[in-house]
């Protein structure tokens, strides 16, 4: 009975608006790349993002010349914006992998129109994240010391440090995500090659399509490769942020030394990732008229995932507070009192407001189907999740066991310049992506179409 | 001109380059292993 009602709701709110055919889908999506004029909005948006990338380059150059003293980091707060932003960006990437891999394995058809740009978002977010630990090394040109390569120095990485696990976790994650994204793109690249009006377009897309002709053998291998990559990517969704949380949880610092961290970080990552997908999907569907493909049902489902993961995050906050009291450990208790009443208390309360209070509005179906409200909530959650990382890193470090070694952390101009610069890098890459590659999977959308029609026939 | 063949050529060249790189890397690292202890 329940199964029937589910099927029924899928038919009443289809994942592709009615009236589309194979050719109309191909035409609509590929025209954004091939035939439509580059809009003024794109030029202005990309221009601003590009300027911010230049700001990033200036900030990084200054950092390399002067050293990390230009940041606000000090003793005791040796991890400042760099680690806050690293964790934030890695978290944002998670929605892409969840949508593309886990939802594929779970046969969640609604992933189809959002998976491509969510995967692209993952890659760009991980690229932005990767910048930070490298710069934080102080001597980034020696980063290769983190690899266990055979060397004559006799120096090996410290394998008991989660920071070294992080190197492998993040690199594996990036590699698998890149392969997954690229393999998924191949049939669409072939479509672009065949429809391109220019010789250059045909050659470039032709090279990228690697000889795809859509034969049965090609599709067979494609399906197997895609499924295998989904299987490989699935554990990565859980492992990457678990290991990022180990960077904190393995230490003995109050506020970090918590067993709730791995699940709470993974849920938080998916939470912030979906918030970012909504932040991007809502303006994109409006700008390119993609309401037929990214329907209200997609937005509503993403809002539901946000609500669920947001509640897990809320449970994490509750447990942190409870354990601080229940541990009977005065350092743990002080950590919590300091968060609630200390110098950064305002940020802690803002975090609770952004991450727990505001998203409760998503219980209402009216809010979930209101595009503007969803967009605003998604931005608030993005800010909230950034504040969460700030609170975890800074409030735990700035007042540890010895009051004589307490301190404060204040970000400098260069901290902000680097952070805003990586936002620019992310947006610049995203703008290039939507201009030169199909942001919705043409082949998978066509697959959806056949399915919706079969289901309709079954009902009739 | 059939443009799909451009892709096949690109793939073949890329594959050969990667194979060459791996081959070189393997033989440039291996001797240093003898001195690692």
Tab-separated table of C-alpha atoms in Angstrom:
chain	number	residue	atom	x	y	z
A	1	UNK	CA	0.000	0.000	0.000
A	2	UNK	CA	2.763	2.345	0.984
A	3	UNK	CA	4.599	1.479	-2.197
A	4	UNK	CA	1.591	2.439	-4.289
A	5	UNK	CA	1.226	5.828	-2.637
A	6	UNK	CA	4.900	6.520	-3.240
A	7	UNK	CA	4.509	5.692	-6.907
A	8	UNK	CA	1.458	7.858	-7.042
A	9	UNK	CA	3.224	10.894	-5.629
A	10	UNK	CA	6.067	10.383	-8.086
A	11	UNK	CA	3.633	10.582	-10.956
A	12	UNK	CA	1.683	13.575	-9.707
A	13	UNK	CA	4.885	15.597	-9.361
A	14	UNK	CA	7.118	14.370	-12.186
A	15	UNK	CA	10.889	14.867	-12.147
A	16	UNK	CA	10.790	16.271	-15.686
A	17	UNK	CA	8.052	18.719	-16.592
A	18	UNK	CA	5.552	17.197	-19.081
A	19	UNK	CA	5.908	17.768	-22.817
A	20	UNK	CA	9.636	17.054	-23.145
A	21	UNK	CA	11.052	14.677	-25.744
A	22	UNK	CA	14.562	13.279	-26.183
A	23	UNK	CA	15.427	15.990	-28.682
A	24	UNK	CA	13.948	18.843	-26.637
A	25	UNK	CA	16.026	17.811	-23.603
A	26	UNK	CA	19.218	17.549	-25.653
A	27	UNK	CA	18.491	20.852	-27.368
A	28	UNK	CA	17.656	22.710	-24.173
A	29	UNK	CA	20.727	21.581	-22.207
A	30	UNK	CA	23.315	21.615	-24.987
A	31	UNK	CA	22.180	25.009	-26.301
A	32	UNK	CA	23.371	26.661	-23.068
A	33	UNK	CA	26.899	25.618	-24.028
A	34	UNK	CA	26.795	25.646	-27.819
A	35	UNK	CA	24.373	28.138	-29.299
A	36	UNK	CA	23.095	30.544	-26.687
A	37	UNK	CA	24.916	33.846	-26.435
A	38	UNK	CA	27.005	34.345	-23.334
A	39	UNK	CA	24.754	36.490	-21.178
A	40	UNK	CA	25.764	39.759	-19.547
A	41	UNK	CA	25.035	38.199	-16.159
A	42	UNK	CA	27.613	35.506	-16.819
A	43	UNK	CA	30.249	38.039	-17.886
A	44	UNK	CA	29.699	40.219	-14.813
A	45	UNK	CA	29.561	37.234	-12.463
A	46	UNK	CA	32.697	35.684	-13.894
A	47	UNK	CA	34.430	39.086	-13.863
A	48	UNK	CA	33.781	39.558	-10.153
A	49	UNK	CA	34.849	35.975	-9.386
A	50	UNK	CA	38.006	36.480	-11.441
A	51	UNK	CA	38.886	39.640	-9.492
A	52	UNK	CA	38.496	37.679	-6.268
A	53	UNK	CA	40.856	35.012	-7.627
A	54	UNK	CA	43.375	37.799	-8.211
A	55	UNK	CA	42.874	38.838	-4.579
A	56	UNK	CA	43.636	35.233	-3.595
A	57	UNK	CA	46.840	35.329	-5.632
A	58	UNK	CA	47.917	38.559	-3.956
A	59	UNK	CA	47.135	37.121	-0.514
A	60	UNK	CA	49.026	33.906	-1.232
A	61	UNK	CA	52.012	35.745	-2.672
A	62	UNK	CA	52.205	38.032	0.348
A	63	UNK	CA	51.921	34.994	2.593
A	64	UNK	CA	54.760	33.212	0.836
A	65	UNK	CA	56.960	36.294	1.059
A	66	UNK	CA	56.238	37.131	4.697
A	67	UNK	CA	55.299	33.789	6.279
A	68	UNK	CA	52.145	32.759	8.111
A	69	UNK	CA	52.644	35.503	10.671
A	70	UNK	CA	50.550	37.688	8.353
A	71	UNK	CA	47.549	35.640	9.465
A	72	UNK	CA	45.969	36.117	12.875
A	73	UNK	CA	47.271	32.769	14.103
A	74	UNK	CA	49.299	32.745	17.306
A	75	UNK	CA	50.032	30.569	20.313
A	76	UNK	CA	47.606	29.248	21.647
A	77	UNK	CA	45.371	29.616	18.545
A	78	UNK	CA	47.731	28.050	16.019
A	79	UNK	CA	44.849	26.900	13.802
A	80	UNK	CA	42.886	29.885	12.608
A	81	UNK	CA	40.965	30.645	9.441
A	82	UNK	CA	43.037	28.178	7.432
A	83	UNK	CA	41.639	25.125	9.204
A	84	UNK	CA	38.172	26.669	9.658
A	85	UNK	CA	37.923	27.232	5.918
A	86	UNK	CA	39.495	23.889	5.057
A	87	UNK	CA	36.849	21.993	7.052
A	88	UNK	CA	34.075	24.217	5.683
A	89	UNK	CA	35.047	23.671	2.053
A	90	UNK	CA	35.570	19.918	2.425
A	91	UNK	CA	32.130	19.725	4.033
A	92	UNK	CA	30.504	21.592	1.166
A	93	UNK	CA	31.910	19.072	-1.259
A	94	UNK	CA	30.112	16.196	0.441
A	95	UNK	CA	26.690	16.794	-1.047
A	96	UNK	CA	28.069	16.192	-4.529
A	97	UNK	CA	29.370	12.755	-3.650
A	98	UNK	CA	26.262	11.883	-1.676
A	99	UNK	CA	23.998	12.881	-4.562
A	100	UNK	CA	26.070	11.203	-7.228
A	101	UNK	CA	27.104	7.999	-5.479
A	102	UNK	CA	24.852	7.117	-2.550
A	103	UNK	CA	21.609	8.294	-4.151
A	104	UNK	CA	22.560	6.365	-7.318
A	105	UNK	CA	23.036	3.162	-5.356
A	106	UNK	CA	19.748	3.804	-3.550
A	107	UNK	CA	17.924	4.305	-6.887
A	108	UNK	CA	16.848	7.842	-5.979
A	109	UNK	CA	15.825	9.123	-9.406
A	110	UNK	CA	15.582	12.732	-8.275
A	111	UNK	CA	19.369	12.961	-8.149
A	112	UNK	CA	19.533	13.029	-11.958
A	113	UNK	CA	19.186	16.699	-12.769
A	114	UNK	CA	21.317	17.972	-9.895
A	115	UNK	CA	24.114	15.385	-9.809
A	116	UNK	CA	26.305	16.898	-12.518
A	117	UNK	CA	26.768	20.327	-11.025
A	118	UNK	CA	26.795	18.970	-7.495
A	119	UNK	CA	29.764	16.803	-8.542
A	120	UNK	CA	31.433	19.787	-10.175
A	121	UNK	CA	30.823	21.715	-6.965
A	122	UNK	CA	32.528	18.898	-5.020
A	123	UNK	CA	35.645	19.136	-7.164
A	124	UNK	CA	35.853	22.919	-6.905
A	125	UNK	CA	35.181	22.886	-3.162
A	126	UNK	CA	37.878	20.263	-2.564
A	127	UNK	CA	40.293	22.316	-4.690
A	128	UNK	CA	39.554	25.364	-2.496
A	129	UNK	CA	39.923	23.259	0.648
A	130	UNK	CA	43.232	21.804	-0.507
A	131	UNK	CA	44.801	25.258	-0.715
A	132	UNK	CA	44.581	25.807	3.052
A	133	UNK	CA	46.540	22.953	4.653
A	134	UNK	CA	49.222	23.445	2.009
A	135	UNK	CA	49.584	27.140	2.866
A	136	UNK	CA	49.337	26.408	6.569
A	137	UNK	CA	52.450	24.242	6.338
A	138	UNK	CA	54.455	27.453	6.297
A	139	UNK	CA	56.825	25.886	3.795
A	140	UNK	CA	54.356	24.642	1.195
A	141	UNK	CA	57.106	23.681	-1.233
A	142	UNK	CA	57.994	20.805	1.124
A	143	UNK	CA	54.460	19.326	1.022
A	144	UNK	CA	55.769	16.193	-0.676
A	145	UNK	CA	57.353	15.210	2.646
A	146	UNK	CA	53.849	14.051	3.533
A	147	UNK	CA	54.137	11.203	1.046
A	148	UNK	CA	55.877	7.976	2.018
A	149	UNK	CA	58.187	8.039	-0.995
A	150	UNK	CA	61.505	6.194	-0.817
A	151	UNK	CA	63.977	8.902	0.101
A	152	UNK	CA	67.567	9.215	1.145
A	153	UNK	CA	66.750	11.391	4.183
A	154	UNK	CA	65.329	8.394	6.010
A	155	UNK	CA	62.382	10.585	7.004
A	156	UNK	CA	58.920	9.041	6.848
A	157	UNK	CA	55.576	10.691	7.555
A	158	UNK	CA	54.147	10.200	11.032
A	159	UNK	CA	51.488	7.611	10.286
A	160	UNK	CA	49.973	7.942	13.743
A	161	UNK	CA	48.933	11.503	12.942
A	162	UNK	CA	45.436	11.995	11.491
A	163	UNK	CA	46.852	14.945	9.544
A	164	UNK	CA	48.733	12.417	7.416
A	165	UNK	CA	45.587	10.266	7.031
A	166	UNK	CA	43.883	13.420	5.853
A	167	UNK	CA	46.337	13.816	2.986
A	168	UNK	CA	45.441	10.372	1.693
A	169	UNK	CA	41.722	10.692	2.430
A	170	UNK	CA	41.356	14.026	0.651
A	171	UNK	CA	43.510	13.052	-2.332
A	172	UNK	CA	41.625	9.773	-2.809
A	173	UNK	CA	38.363	11.644	-2.499
A	174	UNK	CA	39.415	14.189	-5.104
A	175	UNK	CA	40.639	11.503	-7.516
A	176	UNK	CA	37.493	9.377	-7.272
A	177	UNK	CA	35.235	12.430	-7.526
A	178	UNK	CA	37.102	13.644	-10.606
A	179	UNK	CA	36.873	10.239	-12.299
A	180	UNK	CA	33.205	9.909	-11.416
A	181	UNK	CA	32.428	13.329	-12.803
A	182	UNK	CA	34.446	12.760	-15.968
A	183	UNK	CA	33.069	9.271	-16.707
A	184	UNK	CA	29.548	10.642	-16.288
A	185	UNK	CA	30.389	13.447	-18.720
A	186	UNK	CA	31.631	11.235	-21.567
A	187	UNK	CA	28.276	10.567	-23.350
A	188	UNK	CA	27.392	14.262	-23.045
A	189	UNK	CA	30.783	15.338	-24.374
A	190	UNK	CA	30.100	13.167	-27.408
A	191	UNK	CA	26.718	14.889	-27.823
A	192	UNK	CA	28.434	18.274	-27.696
A	193	UNK	CA	31.065	17.093	-30.200
A	194	UNK	CA	28.363	16.016	-32.645
A	195	UNK	CA	26.268	19.167	-32.226
A	196	UNK	CA	29.081	21.712	-32.097
A	197	UNK	CA	29.018	24.311	-34.882
A	198	UNK	CA	32.747	25.024	-34.829
A	199	UNK	CA	35.746	22.914	-35.748
A	200	UNK	CA	37.546	23.822	-32.534
A	201	UNK	CA	34.518	22.722	-30.519
A	202	UNK	CA	34.351	19.419	-32.356
A	203	UNK	CA	38.040	18.723	-31.803
A	204	UNK	CA	38.115	19.719	-28.118
A	205	UNK	CA	34.887	17.919	-27.188
A	206	UNK	CA	35.974	15.082	-29.491
A	207	UNK	CA	39.221	14.648	-27.589
A	208	UNK	CA	37.421	14.731	-24.250
A	209	UNK	CA	34.767	12.239	-25.428
A	210	UNK	CA	37.559	9.717	-26.086
A	211	UNK	CA	35.921	8.158	-29.126
A	212	UNK	CA	32.427	7.636	-27.683
A	213	UNK	CA	29.980	6.485	-30.389
A	214	UNK	CA	27.184	5.274	-28.161
A	215	UNK	CA	27.455	1.618	-29.191
A	216	UNK	CA	26.015	-1.092	-26.957
A	217	UNK	CA	29.551	-2.049	-25.893
A	218	UNK	CA	30.271	1.567	-24.908
A	219	UNK	CA	27.117	1.817	-22.843
A	220	UNK	CA	27.795	-1.521	-21.213
A	221	UNK	CA	31.271	-0.469	-20.079
A	222	UNK	CA	30.063	2.965	-19.109
A	223	UNK	CA	27.360	1.541	-16.851
A	224	UNK	CA	29.824	-0.826	-15.168
A	225	UNK	CA	32.458	1.884	-14.667
A	226	UNK	CA	29.857	4.299	-13.305
A	227	UNK	CA	28.499	1.762	-10.843
A	228	UNK	CA	31.986	0.724	-9.689
A	229	UNK	CA	32.964	4.345	-9.142
A	230	UNK	CA	29.744	4.918	-7.202
A	231	UNK	CA	30.667	1.945	-5.016
A	232	UNK	CA	34.141	3.390	-4.449
A	233	UNK	CA	32.851	6.883	-3.746
A	234	UNK	CA	30.256	5.777	-1.197
A	235	UNK	CA	32.666	4.868	1.634
A	236	UNK	CA	34.567	8.069	0.855
A	237	UNK	CA	31.533	10.183	1.757
A	238	UNK	CA	31.799	8.778	5.258
A	239	UNK	CA	35.563	8.391	5.541
A	240	UNK	CA	36.735	11.821	4.436
A	241	UNK	CA	34.907	13.891	7.000
A	242	UNK	CA	35.426	11.223	9.648
A	243	UNK	CA	39.163	11.675	9.172
A	244	UNK	CA	38.805	15.456	9.106
A	245	UNK	CA	37.041	15.138	12.467
A	246	UNK	CA	39.905	12.921	13.725
A	247	UNK	CA	42.224	15.899	13.200
A	248	UNK	CA	40.403	17.276	16.229
A	249	UNK	CA	39.041	14.242	18.057
A	250	UNK	CA	42.384	12.408	18.361
A	251	UNK	CA	43.806	15.269	20.454
A	252	UNK	CA	43.139	15.700	24.186
A	253	UNK	CA	41.922	19.273	23.976
A	254	UNK	CA	38.536	19.948	25.640
A	255	UNK	CA	35.991	20.638	22.891
A	256	UNK	CA	37.876	18.439	20.419
A	257	UNK	CA	38.343	15.213	22.377
A	258	UNK	CA	34.862	13.859	21.652
A	259	UNK	CA	33.659	10.542	20.241
A	260	UNK	CA	30.566	12.183	18.692
A	261	UNK	CA	32.796	14.074	16.245
A	262	UNK	CA	32.924	11.627	13.305
A	263	UNK	CA	29.139	11.139	12.799
A	264	UNK	CA	28.471	14.762	13.699
A	265	UNK	CA	31.030	15.994	11.174
A	266	UNK	CA	29.709	13.736	8.400
A	267	UNK	CA	26.121	14.889	9.007
A	268	UNK	CA	27.294	18.499	9.186
A	269	UNK	CA	29.168	18.079	5.910
A	270	UNK	CA	26.093	16.764	4.105
A	271	UNK	CA	24.031	19.516	5.725
A	272	UNK	CA	26.304	22.290	4.487
A	273	UNK	CA	26.756	20.577	1.117
A	274	UNK	CA	23.038	20.464	0.433
A	275	UNK	CA	22.739	24.065	1.578
A	276	UNK	CA	25.360	24.987	-1.022
A	277	UNK	CA	23.666	22.945	-3.759
A	278	UNK	CA	20.435	24.840	-3.042
A	279	UNK	CA	22.288	28.162	-2.955
A	280	UNK	CA	23.611	27.439	-6.452
A	281	UNK	CA	20.685	25.526	-7.978
A	282	UNK	CA	18.051	28.164	-7.235
A	283	UNK	CA	19.712	31.062	-9.113
A	284	UNK	CA	20.941	28.734	-11.902
A	285	UNK	CA	17.508	27.305	-12.686
A	286	UNK	CA	16.095	30.815	-12.793
A	287	UNK	CA	18.903	32.246	-14.935
A	288	UNK	CA	18.874	29.446	-17.521
A	289	UNK	CA	15.162	28.599	-17.388
A	290	UNK	CA	15.747	25.084	-16.094
A	291	UNK	CA	12.588	24.875	-13.976
A	292	UNK	CA	11.457	21.939	-16.140
A	293	UNK	CA	14.441	19.859	-15.062
A	294	UNK	CA	15.252	21.120	-11.580
A	295	UNK	CA	11.678	21.019	-10.360
A	296	UNK	CA	10.173	22.041	-7.048
A	297	UNK	CA	10.267	18.377	-6.083
A	298	UNK	CA	14.073	18.396	-6.331
A	299	UNK	CA	14.285	21.486	-4.149
A	300	UNK	CA	11.844	20.021	-1.667
A	301	UNK	CA	13.775	16.748	-1.398
A	302	UNK	CA	16.994	18.631	-0.793
A	303	UNK	CA	15.248	20.656	1.898
A	304	UNK	CA	14.168	17.411	3.553
A	305	UNK	CA	17.726	16.056	3.523
A	306	UNK	CA	18.848	19.347	5.076
A	307	UNK	CA	16.215	19.078	7.776
A	308	UNK	CA	17.260	15.500	8.644
A	309	UNK	CA	21.008	16.194	8.708
A	310	UNK	CA	20.369	19.469	10.535
A	311	UNK	CA	18.638	17.525	13.290
A	312	UNK	CA	21.631	15.147	13.537
A	313	UNK	CA	23.859	18.195	13.885
A	314	UNK	CA	21.550	19.576	16.580
A	315	UNK	CA	21.850	16.248	18.399
A	316	UNK	CA	25.637	16.619	18.137
A	317	UNK	CA	25.518	20.047	19.810
A	318	UNK	CA	23.236	18.673	22.521
A	319	UNK	CA	25.546	15.727	23.205
A	320	UNK	CA	28.602	17.991	23.388
A	321	UNK	CA	26.851	20.062	26.036
A	322	UNK	CA	25.523	17.047	27.921
A	323	UNK	CA	28.861	15.231	27.965
A	324	UNK	CA	30.636	18.393	29.112
A	325	UNK	CA	28.402	18.360	32.208
A	326	UNK	CA	28.194	14.568	32.622
A	327	UNK	CA	31.978	14.041	32.347
A	328	UNK	CA	32.480	15.807	35.655
A	329	UNK	CA	35.703	17.149	34.146
A	330	UNK	CA	36.133	20.814	35.012
A	331	UNK	CA	38.081	21.581	31.813
A	332	UNK	CA	35.288	20.112	29.678
A	333	UNK	CA	32.709	22.034	31.696
A	334	UNK	CA	34.653	25.264	31.399
A	335	UNK	CA	34.940	24.774	27.614
A	336	UNK	CA	31.132	24.795	27.386
A	337	UNK	CA	30.691	27.720	29.786
A	338	UNK	CA	33.272	29.624	27.754
A	339	UNK	CA	31.394	28.922	24.525
A	340	UNK	CA	28.103	30.119	25.951
A	341	UNK	CA	29.331	33.141	27.908
A	342	UNK	CA	32.947	33.777	26.810
A	343	UNK	CA	34.325	36.347	24.369
A	344	UNK	CA	33.069	34.369	21.337
A	345	UNK	CA	29.611	33.720	22.851
A	346	UNK	CA	27.856	35.865	20.273
A	347	UNK	CA	29.163	33.638	17.488
A	348	UNK	CA	28.036	30.512	19.361
A	349	UNK	CA	24.493	31.842	19.736
A	350	UNK	CA	24.504	32.939	16.086
A	351	UNK	CA	25.554	29.405	15.178
A	352	UNK	CA	22.638	27.889	17.111
A	353	UNK	CA	20.271	30.343	15.440
A	354	UNK	CA	21.577	29.648	11.922
A	355	UNK	CA	21.974	25.875	12.164
A	356	UNK	CA	19.174	24.806	14.481
A	357	UNK	CA	16.468	27.435	14.906
A	358	UNK	CA	16.034	28.812	11.377
A	359	UNK	CA	16.065	25.457	9.502
A	360	UNK	CA	13.122	24.215	11.619
A	361	UNK	CA	11.019	26.269	9.192
A	362	UNK	CA	11.663	23.419	6.721
A	363	UNK	CA	9.096	21.274	8.562
A	364	UNK	CA	6.481	23.370	6.774
A	365	UNK	CA	5.616	22.221	3.259
A	366	UNK	CA	4.829	25.819	2.352
A	367	UNK	CA	8.368	26.919	3.200
A	368	UNK	CA	9.856	23.934	1.357
A	369	UNK	CA	8.036	24.864	-1.826
A	370	UNK	CA	8.871	28.570	-1.545
A	371	UNK	CA	11.988	29.096	-3.652
A	372	UNK	CA	12.969	32.432	-2.085
A	373	UNK	CA	12.580	31.119	1.464
A	374	UNK	CA	14.652	28.026	0.600
A	375	UNK	CA	17.396	30.192	-0.864
A	376	UNK	CA	17.552	32.375	2.237
A	377	UNK	CA	17.576	29.376	4.597
A	378	UNK	CA	20.326	27.717	2.540
A	379	UNK	CA	22.509	30.825	2.817
A	380	UNK	CA	21.856	31.059	6.552
A	381	UNK	CA	22.897	27.390	6.948
A	382	UNK	CA	26.069	28.053	4.949
A	383	UNK	CA	26.955	30.852	7.346
A	384	UNK	CA	25.970	28.729	10.334
A	385	UNK	CA	28.177	25.843	9.275
A	386	UNK	CA	31.113	28.177	8.814
A	387	UNK	CA	30.484	29.559	12.323
A	388	UNK	CA	30.405	25.983	13.659
A	389	UNK	CA	33.911	25.334	12.364
A	390	UNK	CA	35.093	28.669	13.746
A	391	UNK	CA	33.678	27.832	17.168
A	392	UNK	CA	35.215	24.339	17.162
A	393	UNK	CA	38.664	25.532	16.136
A	394	UNK	CA	38.951	28.847	17.943
A	395	UNK	CA	36.998	28.551	21.194
A	396	UNK	CA	38.626	25.208	21.996
A	397	UNK	CA	42.145	26.475	21.393
A	398	UNK	CA	42.033	29.961	22.858
A	399	UNK	CA	41.399	28.882	26.448
A	400	UNK	CA	42.930	25.528	27.260
A	401	UNK	CA	44.140	24.037	30.549
A	402	UNK	CA	46.422	26.837	31.749
A	403	UNK	CA	44.867	30.307	32.176
A	404	UNK	CA	48.372	31.791	31.877
A	405	UNK	CA	48.540	30.610	28.279
A	406	UNK	CA	45.105	31.838	27.217
A	407	UNK	CA	44.823	34.138	24.227
A	408	UNK	CA	42.502	35.544	21.604
A	409	UNK	CA	42.246	35.018	17.885
A	410	UNK	CA	41.370	37.850	15.558
A	411	UNK	CA	41.506	37.293	11.793
A	412	UNK	CA	43.631	39.794	9.869
A	413	UNK	CA	42.990	41.363	6.468
A	414	UNK	CA	45.034	38.552	4.871
A	415	UNK	CA	42.882	35.900	6.537
A	416	UNK	CA	39.794	37.474	5.031
A	417	UNK	CA	41.489	38.039	1.672
A	418	UNK	CA	42.409	34.350	1.441
A	419	UNK	CA	38.922	33.228	2.470
A	420	UNK	CA	37.105	35.550	0.081
A	421	UNK	CA	39.682	34.675	-2.568
A	422	UNK	CA	38.817	30.978	-2.365
A	423	UNK	CA	35.122	31.843	-2.663
A	424	UNK	CA	36.135	33.678	-5.849
A	425	UNK	CA	38.094	30.653	-7.070
A	426	UNK	CA	35.092	28.422	-6.430
A	427	UNK	CA	32.721	30.750	-8.266
A	428	UNK	CA	35.124	31.339	-11.168
A	429	UNK	CA	35.484	27.592	-11.750
A	430	UNK	CA	31.724	27.192	-11.475
A	431	UNK	CA	31.088	29.950	-14.022
A	432	UNK	CA	33.524	28.322	-16.456
A	433	UNK	CA	31.831	24.968	-15.884
A	434	UNK	CA	28.323	26.206	-16.681
A	435	UNK	CA	29.608	27.966	-19.793
A	436	UNK	CA	31.637	25.111	-21.303
A	437	UNK	CA	30.086	21.875	-20.046
A	438	UNK	CA	26.485	20.674	-19.788
A	439	UNK	CA	25.411	21.405	-16.216
A	440	UNK	CA	22.688	18.753	-16.328
A	441	UNK	CA	23.388	15.243	-17.571
A	442	UNK	CA	21.723	14.979	-20.992
A	443	UNK	CA	21.974	11.204	-21.226
A	444	UNK	CA	20.592	10.602	-17.757
A	445	UNK	CA	17.767	13.098	-18.228
A	446	UNK	CA	16.752	11.260	-21.408
A	447	UNK	CA	16.712	8.045	-19.403
A	448	UNK	CA	14.346	9.685	-16.952
A	449	UNK	CA	11.991	10.618	-19.752
A	450	UNK	CA	11.495	7.054	-20.950
A	451	UNK	CA	10.846	5.986	-17.408
A	452	UNK	CA	8.257	8.647	-16.650
A	453	UNK	CA	6.340	7.651	-19.753
A	454	UNK	CA	6.357	3.950	-18.910
A	455	UNK	CA	5.066	4.742	-15.431
A	456	UNK	CA	2.271	6.879	-16.835
A	457	UNK	CA	1.197	4.059	-19.122
A	458	UNK	CA	1.142	1.641	-16.199
A	459	UNK	CA	-1.281	3.886	-14.345
A	460	UNK	CA	-3.568	4.375	-17.301
B	1	UNK	CA	36.232	14.065	-41.040
B	2	UNK	CA	34.925	11.835	-38.287
B	3	UNK	CA	35.572	13.720	-35.099
B	4	UNK	CA	35.162	10.737	-32.785
B	5	UNK	CA	38.512	9.432	-34.048
B	6	UNK	CA	40.195	12.540	-32.560
B	7	UNK	CA	39.174	11.199	-29.179
B	8	UNK	CA	40.567	7.743	-29.872
B	9	UNK	CA	43.895	9.257	-30.933
B	10	UNK	CA	44.003	11.523	-27.874
B	11	UNK	CA	43.300	8.547	-25.635
B	12	UNK	CA	46.058	6.468	-27.249
B	13	UNK	CA	48.643	9.238	-26.875
B	14	UNK	CA	47.645	9.894	-23.271
B	15	UNK	CA	47.876	6.204	-22.446
B	16	UNK	CA	51.351	5.955	-23.987
B	17	UNK	CA	52.541	9.056	-22.083
B	18	UNK	CA	51.281	7.718	-18.761
B	19	UNK	CA	52.890	4.333	-19.399
B	20	UNK	CA	56.211	6.003	-20.234
B	21	UNK	CA	56.020	8.218	-17.148
B	22	UNK	CA	55.274	5.269	-14.866
B	23	UNK	CA	58.075	3.224	-16.426
B	24	UNK	CA	60.584	6.051	-15.921
B	25	UNK	CA	59.381	6.756	-12.382
B	26	UNK	CA	59.687	3.113	-11.438
B	27	UNK	CA	63.268	2.822	-12.629
B	28	UNK	CA	64.336	6.155	-11.175
B	29	UNK	CA	63.063	5.295	-7.694
B	30	UNK	CA	64.097	1.652	-7.471
B	31	UNK	CA	67.912	2.172	-7.139
B	32	UNK	CA	67.463	4.549	-4.186
B	33	UNK	CA	65.670	1.798	-2.288
B	34	UNK	CA	68.990	-0.022	-1.973
B	35	UNK	CA	70.360	2.764	0.222
B	36	UNK	CA	67.303	3.244	2.374
B	37	UNK	CA	68.606	1.045	5.201
